[in-house]
PDB file of C-alpha atoms in Angstrom:
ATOM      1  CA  UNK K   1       0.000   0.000   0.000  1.00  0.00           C
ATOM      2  CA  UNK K   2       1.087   3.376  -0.661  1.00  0.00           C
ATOM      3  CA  UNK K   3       1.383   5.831   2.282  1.00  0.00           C
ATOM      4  CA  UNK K   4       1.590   9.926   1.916  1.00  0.00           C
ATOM      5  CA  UNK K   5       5.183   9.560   2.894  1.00  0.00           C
ATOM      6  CA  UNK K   6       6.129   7.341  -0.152  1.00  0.00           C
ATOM      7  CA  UNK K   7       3.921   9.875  -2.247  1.00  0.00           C
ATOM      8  CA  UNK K   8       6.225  12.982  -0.692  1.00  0.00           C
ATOM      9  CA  UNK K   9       9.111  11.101  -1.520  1.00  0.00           C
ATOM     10  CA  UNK K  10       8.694  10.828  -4.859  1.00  0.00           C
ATOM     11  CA  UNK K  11       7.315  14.037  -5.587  1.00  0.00           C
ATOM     12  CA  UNK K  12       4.010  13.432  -7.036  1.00  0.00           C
ATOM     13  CA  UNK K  13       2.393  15.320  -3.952  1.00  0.00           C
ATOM     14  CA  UNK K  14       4.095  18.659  -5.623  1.00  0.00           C
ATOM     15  CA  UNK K  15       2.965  17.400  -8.814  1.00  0.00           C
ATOM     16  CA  UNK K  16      -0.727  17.133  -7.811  1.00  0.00           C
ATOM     17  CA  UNK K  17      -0.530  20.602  -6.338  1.00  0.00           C
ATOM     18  CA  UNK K  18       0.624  21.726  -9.621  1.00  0.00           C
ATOM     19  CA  UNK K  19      -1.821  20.445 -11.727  1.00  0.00           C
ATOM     20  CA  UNK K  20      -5.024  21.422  -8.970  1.00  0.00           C
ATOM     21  CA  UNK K  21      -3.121  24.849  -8.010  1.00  0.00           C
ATOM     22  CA  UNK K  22      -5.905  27.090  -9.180  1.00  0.00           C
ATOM     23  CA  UNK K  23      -8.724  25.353  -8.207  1.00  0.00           C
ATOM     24  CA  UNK K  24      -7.628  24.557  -4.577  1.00  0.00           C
ATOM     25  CA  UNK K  25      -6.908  28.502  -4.459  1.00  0.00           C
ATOM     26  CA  UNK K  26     -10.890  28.365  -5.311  1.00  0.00           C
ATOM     27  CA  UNK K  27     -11.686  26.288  -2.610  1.00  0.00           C
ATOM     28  CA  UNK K  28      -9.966  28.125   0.054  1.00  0.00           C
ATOM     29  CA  UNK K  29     -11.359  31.376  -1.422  1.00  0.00           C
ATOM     30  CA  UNK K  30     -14.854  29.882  -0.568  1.00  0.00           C
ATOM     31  CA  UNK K  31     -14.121  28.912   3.114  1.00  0.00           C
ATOM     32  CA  UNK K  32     -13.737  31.667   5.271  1.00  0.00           C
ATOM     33  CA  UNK K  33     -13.163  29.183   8.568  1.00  0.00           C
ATOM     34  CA  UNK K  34      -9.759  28.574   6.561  1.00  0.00           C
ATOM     35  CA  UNK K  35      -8.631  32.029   6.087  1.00  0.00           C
ATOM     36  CA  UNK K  36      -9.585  32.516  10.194  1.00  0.00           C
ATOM     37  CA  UNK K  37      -7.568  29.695  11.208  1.00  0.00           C
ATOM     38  CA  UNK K  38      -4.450  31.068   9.660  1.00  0.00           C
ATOM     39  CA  UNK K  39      -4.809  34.234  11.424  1.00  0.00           C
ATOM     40  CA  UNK K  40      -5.420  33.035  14.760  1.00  0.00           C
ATOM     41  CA  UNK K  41      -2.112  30.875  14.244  1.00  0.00           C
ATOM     42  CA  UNK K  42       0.029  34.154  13.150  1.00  0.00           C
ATOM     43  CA  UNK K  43      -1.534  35.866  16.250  1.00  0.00           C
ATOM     44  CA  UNK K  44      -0.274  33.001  18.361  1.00  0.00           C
ATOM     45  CA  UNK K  45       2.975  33.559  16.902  1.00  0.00           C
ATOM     46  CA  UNK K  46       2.834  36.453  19.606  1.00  0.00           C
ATOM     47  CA  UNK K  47       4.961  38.756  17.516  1.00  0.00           C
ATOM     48  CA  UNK K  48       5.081  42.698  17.982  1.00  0.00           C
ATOM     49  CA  UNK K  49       2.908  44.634  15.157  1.00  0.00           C
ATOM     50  CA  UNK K  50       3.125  45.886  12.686  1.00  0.00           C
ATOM     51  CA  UNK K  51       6.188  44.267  11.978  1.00  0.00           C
ATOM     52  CA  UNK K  52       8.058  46.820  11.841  1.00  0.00           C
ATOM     53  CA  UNK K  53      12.133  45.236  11.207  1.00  0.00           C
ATOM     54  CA  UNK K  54      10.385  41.554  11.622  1.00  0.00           C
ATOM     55  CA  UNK K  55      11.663  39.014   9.119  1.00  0.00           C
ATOM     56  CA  UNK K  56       9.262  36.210   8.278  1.00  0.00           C
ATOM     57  CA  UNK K  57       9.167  33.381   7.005  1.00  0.00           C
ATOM     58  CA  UNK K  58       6.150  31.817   5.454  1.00  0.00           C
ATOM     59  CA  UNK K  59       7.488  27.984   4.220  1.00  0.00           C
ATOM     60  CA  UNK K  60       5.100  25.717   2.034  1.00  0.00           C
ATOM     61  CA  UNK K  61       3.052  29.366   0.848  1.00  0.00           C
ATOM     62  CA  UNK K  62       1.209  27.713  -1.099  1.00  0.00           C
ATOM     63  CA  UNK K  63      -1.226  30.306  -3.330  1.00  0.00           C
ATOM     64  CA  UNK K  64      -0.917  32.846  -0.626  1.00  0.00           C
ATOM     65  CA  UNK K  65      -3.188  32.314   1.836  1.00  0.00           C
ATOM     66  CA  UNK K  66      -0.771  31.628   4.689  1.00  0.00           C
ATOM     67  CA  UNK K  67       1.137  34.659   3.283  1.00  0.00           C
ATOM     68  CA  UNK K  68      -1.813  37.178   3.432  1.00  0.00           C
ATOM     69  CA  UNK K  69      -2.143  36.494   7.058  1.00  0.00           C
ATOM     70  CA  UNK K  70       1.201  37.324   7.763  1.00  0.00           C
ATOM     71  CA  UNK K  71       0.735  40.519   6.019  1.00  0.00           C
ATOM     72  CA  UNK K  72      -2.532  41.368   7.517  1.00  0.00           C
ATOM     73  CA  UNK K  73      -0.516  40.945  10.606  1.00  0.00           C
ATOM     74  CA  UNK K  74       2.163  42.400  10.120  1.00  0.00           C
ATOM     75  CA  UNK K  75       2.128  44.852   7.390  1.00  0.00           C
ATOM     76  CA  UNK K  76       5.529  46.448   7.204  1.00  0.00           C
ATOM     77  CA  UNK K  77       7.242  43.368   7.889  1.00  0.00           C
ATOM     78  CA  UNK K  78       9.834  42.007   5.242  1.00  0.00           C
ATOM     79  CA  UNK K  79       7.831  38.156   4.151  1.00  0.00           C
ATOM     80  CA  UNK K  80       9.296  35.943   2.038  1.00  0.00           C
ATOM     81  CA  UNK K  81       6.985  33.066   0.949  1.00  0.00           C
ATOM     82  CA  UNK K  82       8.570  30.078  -0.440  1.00  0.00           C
ATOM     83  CA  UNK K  83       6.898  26.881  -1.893  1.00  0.00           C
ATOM     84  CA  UNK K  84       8.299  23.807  -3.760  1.00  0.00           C
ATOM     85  CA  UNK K  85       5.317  23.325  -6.216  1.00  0.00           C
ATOM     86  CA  UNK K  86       5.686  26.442  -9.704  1.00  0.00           C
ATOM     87  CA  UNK K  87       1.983  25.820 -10.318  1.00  0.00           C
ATOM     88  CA  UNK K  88       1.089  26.832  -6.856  1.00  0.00           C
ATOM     89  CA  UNK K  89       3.677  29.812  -6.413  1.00  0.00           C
ATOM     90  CA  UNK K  90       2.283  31.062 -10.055  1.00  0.00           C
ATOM     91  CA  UNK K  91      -1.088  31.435  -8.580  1.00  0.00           C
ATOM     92  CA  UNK K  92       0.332  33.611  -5.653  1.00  0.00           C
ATOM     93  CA  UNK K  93       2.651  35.716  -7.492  1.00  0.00           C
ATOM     94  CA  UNK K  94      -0.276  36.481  -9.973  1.00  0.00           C
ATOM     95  CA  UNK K  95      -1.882  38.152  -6.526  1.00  0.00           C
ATOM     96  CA  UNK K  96      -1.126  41.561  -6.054  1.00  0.00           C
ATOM     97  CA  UNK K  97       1.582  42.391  -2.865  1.00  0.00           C
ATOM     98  CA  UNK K  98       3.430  45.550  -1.773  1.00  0.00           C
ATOM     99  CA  UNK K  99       7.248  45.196  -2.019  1.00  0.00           C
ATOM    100  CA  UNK K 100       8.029  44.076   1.064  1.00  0.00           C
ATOM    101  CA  UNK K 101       6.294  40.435   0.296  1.00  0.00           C
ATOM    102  CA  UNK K 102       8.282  38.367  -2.430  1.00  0.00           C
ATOM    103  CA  UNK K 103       8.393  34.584  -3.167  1.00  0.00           C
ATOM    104  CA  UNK K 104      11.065  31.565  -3.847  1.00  0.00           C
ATOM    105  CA  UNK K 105      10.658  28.421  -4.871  1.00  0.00           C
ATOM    106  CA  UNK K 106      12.398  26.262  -3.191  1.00  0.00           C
ATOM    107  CA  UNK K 107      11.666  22.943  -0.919  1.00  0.00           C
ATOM    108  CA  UNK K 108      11.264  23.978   2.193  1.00  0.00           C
ATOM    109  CA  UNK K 109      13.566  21.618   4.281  1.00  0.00           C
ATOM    110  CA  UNK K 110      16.412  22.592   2.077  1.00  0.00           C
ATOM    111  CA  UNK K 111      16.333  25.879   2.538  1.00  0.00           C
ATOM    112  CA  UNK K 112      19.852  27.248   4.723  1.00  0.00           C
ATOM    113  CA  UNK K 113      20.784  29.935   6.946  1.00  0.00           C
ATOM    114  CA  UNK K 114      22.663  31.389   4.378  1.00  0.00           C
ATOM    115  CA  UNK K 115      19.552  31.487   1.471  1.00  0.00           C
ATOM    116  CA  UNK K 116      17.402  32.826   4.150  1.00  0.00           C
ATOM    117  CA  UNK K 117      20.077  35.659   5.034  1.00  0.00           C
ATOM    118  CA  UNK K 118      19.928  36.609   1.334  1.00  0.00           C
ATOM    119  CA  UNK K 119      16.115  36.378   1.033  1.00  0.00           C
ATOM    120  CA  UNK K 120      15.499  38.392   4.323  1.00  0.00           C
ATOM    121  CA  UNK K 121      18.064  40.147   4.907  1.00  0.00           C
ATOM    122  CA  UNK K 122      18.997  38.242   8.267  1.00  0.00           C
ATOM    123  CA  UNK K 123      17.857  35.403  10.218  1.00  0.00           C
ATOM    124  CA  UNK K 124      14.398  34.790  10.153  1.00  0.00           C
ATOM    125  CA  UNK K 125      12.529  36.411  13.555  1.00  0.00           C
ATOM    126  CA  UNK K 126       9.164  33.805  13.101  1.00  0.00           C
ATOM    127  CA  UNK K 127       8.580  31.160  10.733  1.00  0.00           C
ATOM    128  CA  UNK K 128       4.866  30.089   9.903  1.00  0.00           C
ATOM    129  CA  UNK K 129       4.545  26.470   8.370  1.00  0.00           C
ATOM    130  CA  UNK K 130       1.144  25.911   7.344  1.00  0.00           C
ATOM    131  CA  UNK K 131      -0.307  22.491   6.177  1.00  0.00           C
ATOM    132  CA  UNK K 132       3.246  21.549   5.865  1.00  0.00           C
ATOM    133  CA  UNK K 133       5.386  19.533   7.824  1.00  0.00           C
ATOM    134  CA  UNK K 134       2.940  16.454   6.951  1.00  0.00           C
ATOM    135  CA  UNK K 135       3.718  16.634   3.579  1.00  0.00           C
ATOM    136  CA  UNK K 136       7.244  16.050   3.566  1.00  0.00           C
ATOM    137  CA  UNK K 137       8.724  12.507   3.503  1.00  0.00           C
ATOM    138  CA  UNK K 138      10.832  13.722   7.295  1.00  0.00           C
ATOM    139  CA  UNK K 139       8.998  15.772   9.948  1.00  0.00           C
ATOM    140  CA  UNK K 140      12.522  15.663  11.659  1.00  0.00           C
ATOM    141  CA  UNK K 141      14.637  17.126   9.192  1.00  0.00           C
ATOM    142  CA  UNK K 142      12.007  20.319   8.746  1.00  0.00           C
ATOM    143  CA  UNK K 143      12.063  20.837  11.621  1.00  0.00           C
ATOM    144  CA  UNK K 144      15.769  20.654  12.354  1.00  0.00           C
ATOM    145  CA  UNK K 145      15.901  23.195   9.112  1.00  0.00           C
ATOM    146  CA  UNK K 146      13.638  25.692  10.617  1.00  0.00           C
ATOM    147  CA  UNK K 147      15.942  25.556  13.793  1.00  0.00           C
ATOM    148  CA  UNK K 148      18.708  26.609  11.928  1.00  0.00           C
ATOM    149  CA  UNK K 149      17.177  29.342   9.970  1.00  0.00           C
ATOM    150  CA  UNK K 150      15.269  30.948  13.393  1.00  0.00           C
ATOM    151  CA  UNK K 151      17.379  33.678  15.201  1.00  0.00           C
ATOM    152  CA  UNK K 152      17.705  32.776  19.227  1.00  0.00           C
ATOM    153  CA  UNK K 153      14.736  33.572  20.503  1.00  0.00           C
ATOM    154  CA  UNK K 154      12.921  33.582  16.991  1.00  0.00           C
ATOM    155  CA  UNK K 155       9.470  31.713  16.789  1.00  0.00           C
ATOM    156  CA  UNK K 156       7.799  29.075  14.582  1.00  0.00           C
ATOM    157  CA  UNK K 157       3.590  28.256  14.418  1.00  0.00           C
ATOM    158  CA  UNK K 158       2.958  24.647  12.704  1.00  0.00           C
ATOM    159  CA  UNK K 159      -0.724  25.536  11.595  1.00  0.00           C
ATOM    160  CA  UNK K 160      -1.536  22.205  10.556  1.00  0.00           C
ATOM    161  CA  UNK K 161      -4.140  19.018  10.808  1.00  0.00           C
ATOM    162  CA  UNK K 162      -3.486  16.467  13.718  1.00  0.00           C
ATOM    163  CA  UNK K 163      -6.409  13.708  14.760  1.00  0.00           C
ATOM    164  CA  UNK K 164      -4.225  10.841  15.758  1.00  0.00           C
ATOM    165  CA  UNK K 165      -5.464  11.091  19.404  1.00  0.00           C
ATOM    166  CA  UNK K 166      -8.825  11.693  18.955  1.00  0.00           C
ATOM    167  CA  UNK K 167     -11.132   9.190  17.808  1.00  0.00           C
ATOM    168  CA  UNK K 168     -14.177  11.581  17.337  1.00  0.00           C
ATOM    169  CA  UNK K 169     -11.644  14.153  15.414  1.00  0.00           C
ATOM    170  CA  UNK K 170     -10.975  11.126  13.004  1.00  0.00           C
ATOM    171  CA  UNK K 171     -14.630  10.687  13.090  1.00  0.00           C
ATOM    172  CA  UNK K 172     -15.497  14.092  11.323  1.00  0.00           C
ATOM    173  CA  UNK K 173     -12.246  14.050   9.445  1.00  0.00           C
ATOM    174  CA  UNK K 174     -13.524  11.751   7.397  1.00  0.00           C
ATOM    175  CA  UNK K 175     -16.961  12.340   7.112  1.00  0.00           C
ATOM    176  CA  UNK K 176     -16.109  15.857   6.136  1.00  0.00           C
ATOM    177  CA  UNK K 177     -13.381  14.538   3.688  1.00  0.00           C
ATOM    178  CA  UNK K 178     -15.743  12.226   1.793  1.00  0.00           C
ATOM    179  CA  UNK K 179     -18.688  14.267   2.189  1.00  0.00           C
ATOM    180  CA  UNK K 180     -17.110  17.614   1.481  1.00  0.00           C
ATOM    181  CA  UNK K 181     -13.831  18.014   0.487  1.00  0.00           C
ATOM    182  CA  UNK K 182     -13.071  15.247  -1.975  1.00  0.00           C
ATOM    183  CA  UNK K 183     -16.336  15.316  -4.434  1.00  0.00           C
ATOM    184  CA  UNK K 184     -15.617  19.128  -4.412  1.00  0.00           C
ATOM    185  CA  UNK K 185     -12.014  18.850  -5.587  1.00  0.00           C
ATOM    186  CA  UNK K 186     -12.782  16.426  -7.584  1.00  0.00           C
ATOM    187  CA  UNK K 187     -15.437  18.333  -9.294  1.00  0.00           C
ATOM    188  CA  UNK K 188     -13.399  21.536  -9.448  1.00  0.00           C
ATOM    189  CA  UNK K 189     -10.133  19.461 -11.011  1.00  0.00           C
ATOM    190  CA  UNK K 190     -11.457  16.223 -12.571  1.00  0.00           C
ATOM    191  CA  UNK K 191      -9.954  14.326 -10.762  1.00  0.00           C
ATOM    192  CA  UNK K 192      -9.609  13.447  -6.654  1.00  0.00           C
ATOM    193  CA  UNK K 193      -5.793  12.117  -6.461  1.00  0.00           C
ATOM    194  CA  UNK K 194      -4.490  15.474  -4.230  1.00  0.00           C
ATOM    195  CA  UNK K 195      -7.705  15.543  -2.134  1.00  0.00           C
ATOM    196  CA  UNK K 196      -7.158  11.458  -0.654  1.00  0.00           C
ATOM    197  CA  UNK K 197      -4.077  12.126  -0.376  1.00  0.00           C
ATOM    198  CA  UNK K 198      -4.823  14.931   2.446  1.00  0.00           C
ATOM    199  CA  UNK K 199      -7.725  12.423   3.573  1.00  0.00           C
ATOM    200  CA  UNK K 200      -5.065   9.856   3.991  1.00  0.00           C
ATOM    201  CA  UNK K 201      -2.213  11.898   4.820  1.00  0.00           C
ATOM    202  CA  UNK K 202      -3.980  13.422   7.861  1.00  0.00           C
ATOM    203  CA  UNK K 203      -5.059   9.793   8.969  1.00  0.00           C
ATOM    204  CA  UNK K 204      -1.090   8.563   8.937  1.00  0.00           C
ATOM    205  CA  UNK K 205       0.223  11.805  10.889  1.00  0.00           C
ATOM    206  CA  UNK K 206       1.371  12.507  14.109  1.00  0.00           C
ATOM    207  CA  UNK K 207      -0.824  12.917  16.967  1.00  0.00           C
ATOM    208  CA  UNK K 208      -0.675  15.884  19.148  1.00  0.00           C
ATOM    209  CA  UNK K 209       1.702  14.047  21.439  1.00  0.00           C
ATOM    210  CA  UNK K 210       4.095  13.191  19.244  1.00  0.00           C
ATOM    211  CA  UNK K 211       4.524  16.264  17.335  1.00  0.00           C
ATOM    212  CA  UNK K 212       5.579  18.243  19.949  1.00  0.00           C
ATOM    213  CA  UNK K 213       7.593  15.494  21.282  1.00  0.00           C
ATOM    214  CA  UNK K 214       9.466  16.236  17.533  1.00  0.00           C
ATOM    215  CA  UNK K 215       9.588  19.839  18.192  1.00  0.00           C
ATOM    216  CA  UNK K 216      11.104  19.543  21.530  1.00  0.00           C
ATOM    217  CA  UNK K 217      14.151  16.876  19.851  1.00  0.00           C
ATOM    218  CA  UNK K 218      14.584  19.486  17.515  1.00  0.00           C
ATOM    219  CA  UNK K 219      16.063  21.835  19.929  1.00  0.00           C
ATOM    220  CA  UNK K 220      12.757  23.988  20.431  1.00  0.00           C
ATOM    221  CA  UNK K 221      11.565  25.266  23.347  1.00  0.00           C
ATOM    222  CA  UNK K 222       8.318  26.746  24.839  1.00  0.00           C
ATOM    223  CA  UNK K 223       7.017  24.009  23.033  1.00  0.00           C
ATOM    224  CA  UNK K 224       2.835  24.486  23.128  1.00  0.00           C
ATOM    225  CA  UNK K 225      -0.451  23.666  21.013  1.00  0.00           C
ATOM    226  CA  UNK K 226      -3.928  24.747  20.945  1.00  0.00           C
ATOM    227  CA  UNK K 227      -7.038  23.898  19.308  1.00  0.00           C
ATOM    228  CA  UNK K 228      -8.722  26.228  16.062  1.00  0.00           C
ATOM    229  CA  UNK K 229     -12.507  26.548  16.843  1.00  0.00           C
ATOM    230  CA  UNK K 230     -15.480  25.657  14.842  1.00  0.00           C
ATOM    231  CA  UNK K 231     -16.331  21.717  13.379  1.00  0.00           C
ATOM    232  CA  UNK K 232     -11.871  21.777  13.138  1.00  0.00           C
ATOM    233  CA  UNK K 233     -11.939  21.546  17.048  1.00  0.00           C
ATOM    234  CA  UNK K 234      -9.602  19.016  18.067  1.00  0.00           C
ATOM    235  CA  UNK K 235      -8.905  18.551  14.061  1.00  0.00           C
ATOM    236  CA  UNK K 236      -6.299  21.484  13.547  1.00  0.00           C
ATOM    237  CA  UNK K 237      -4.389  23.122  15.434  1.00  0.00           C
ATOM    238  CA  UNK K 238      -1.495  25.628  16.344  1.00  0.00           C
ATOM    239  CA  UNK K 239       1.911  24.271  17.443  1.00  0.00           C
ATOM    240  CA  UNK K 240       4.590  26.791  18.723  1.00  0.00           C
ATOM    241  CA  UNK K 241       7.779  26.851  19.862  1.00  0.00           C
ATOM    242  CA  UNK K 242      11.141  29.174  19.727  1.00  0.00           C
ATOM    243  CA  UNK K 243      14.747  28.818  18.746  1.00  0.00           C
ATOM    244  CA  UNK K 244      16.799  29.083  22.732  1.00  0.00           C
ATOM    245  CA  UNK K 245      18.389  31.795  23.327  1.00  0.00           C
ATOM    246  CA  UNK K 246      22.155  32.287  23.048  1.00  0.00           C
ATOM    247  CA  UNK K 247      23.755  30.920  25.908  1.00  0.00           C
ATOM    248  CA  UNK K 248      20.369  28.470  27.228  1.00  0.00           C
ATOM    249  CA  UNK K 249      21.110  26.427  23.849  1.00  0.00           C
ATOM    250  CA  UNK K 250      22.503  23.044  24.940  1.00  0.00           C
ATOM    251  CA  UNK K 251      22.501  21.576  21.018  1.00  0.00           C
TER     252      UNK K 251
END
């Protein structure tokens, strides 16, 4: 049987993103609960507005959406987005930004200290990685990467799906999914490979537990989660945690 992981490892998970790029931007166009989620996350980020000298980081943009909430935000911050799939990034960069938002492609866990310097200007001050890390074939080494490219005492907010301890949360999960969210994408692209594969890939990925058991190994502290309201209750959720400061890092 073929998991999400083995999909993310070969890269046909960027490859269905390309092909359903506009159409999923669509889809989260029509749900406002989605674009509300994103902002709660950034405000949990607990950064000070308007951004003013604040580098972010947006990785796995996507069309945008993650992106815009930064900016709403924090509005004269300096955001780069960055995203591994051209179909999606084409569908952002078609939006219009002020300067001070620009976009890379790149995969996310290989981006370095050094390309973020040159992106930002500097280490990155907060890093927002929504409906990411479970895409990606290791968990560990994104997170390890987003270690590295965090100033001490910079943040990072995983806004992403987690029902692995929750047997009602799997419950709706996939009544929603096969009521809702898979007939939809399939109607919108013609076909449903990208939406199972978030069915599925949900269904295979950590549990609440265990993610921030991963954050902590990677060298994180103030380590944290909290539910998004609404029928996602106990479905998505906000992880946080920060880069040590200089001198309380022991890695």
């Amino acid at each position: 049987m073929t998991t999400s992981t083995d999909l993310a490892r070969t890269g046909a998970v960027t490859d269905e993103f390309d092909h359903a790029a506009a159409a999923y931007d669509r889809l989260v166009a029509a749900h406002p609960g989605y674009h509300r989620d994103l902002r709660t996350s950034v405000r949990r980020l607990a950064l000070p507005g308007p951004g003013t000298g604040l580098r972010l980081l947006d990785l796995g943009c996507g069309t945008g959406a993650s992106t815009t909430a930064l900016l709403e935000a924090f509005p004269t911050a300096r955001i780069v987005g960055v995203d591994a799939s051209p179909g999606m990034l084409e569908v952002a960069e078609a939006k219009q930004w002020p300067s001070n938002v620009t976009f890379h492609r790149a995969r996310a866990e290989e981006m370095t200290p050094e390309r973020v310097g040159e992106l930002l200007e500097g280490p990155a001050d907060a890093v927002l990685c929504a409906y990411l890390i479970r895409n990606l074939p290791d968990p560990d080494v994104l997170l390890a990467s987003v270690r590295a490219l965090l100033r001490p005492g910079g943040r990072l907010a995983l806004h992403e799906y987690s029902v692995a301890d929750s047997l009602p949360a799997r419950a709706v999960w996939n009544t929603v999914c096969w009521g809702v969210i898979i007939p939809a994408g399939r109607a919108l692209t013609g076909r449903s490979d990208l939406f199972r594969h978030l069915w599925r890939s949900v269904l295979e990925f950590d549990g609440r537990t265990a993610l921030l058991a991963r954050m902590r190994a990677a060298g994180l502290e103030s380590v944290a989660d909290a539910p998004l309201p609404g029928w996602r209750y106990g479905i998505t959720h906000t992880f946080v945690g920060r880069r040590p400061l200089e001198g309380s890092d022991e890695r």
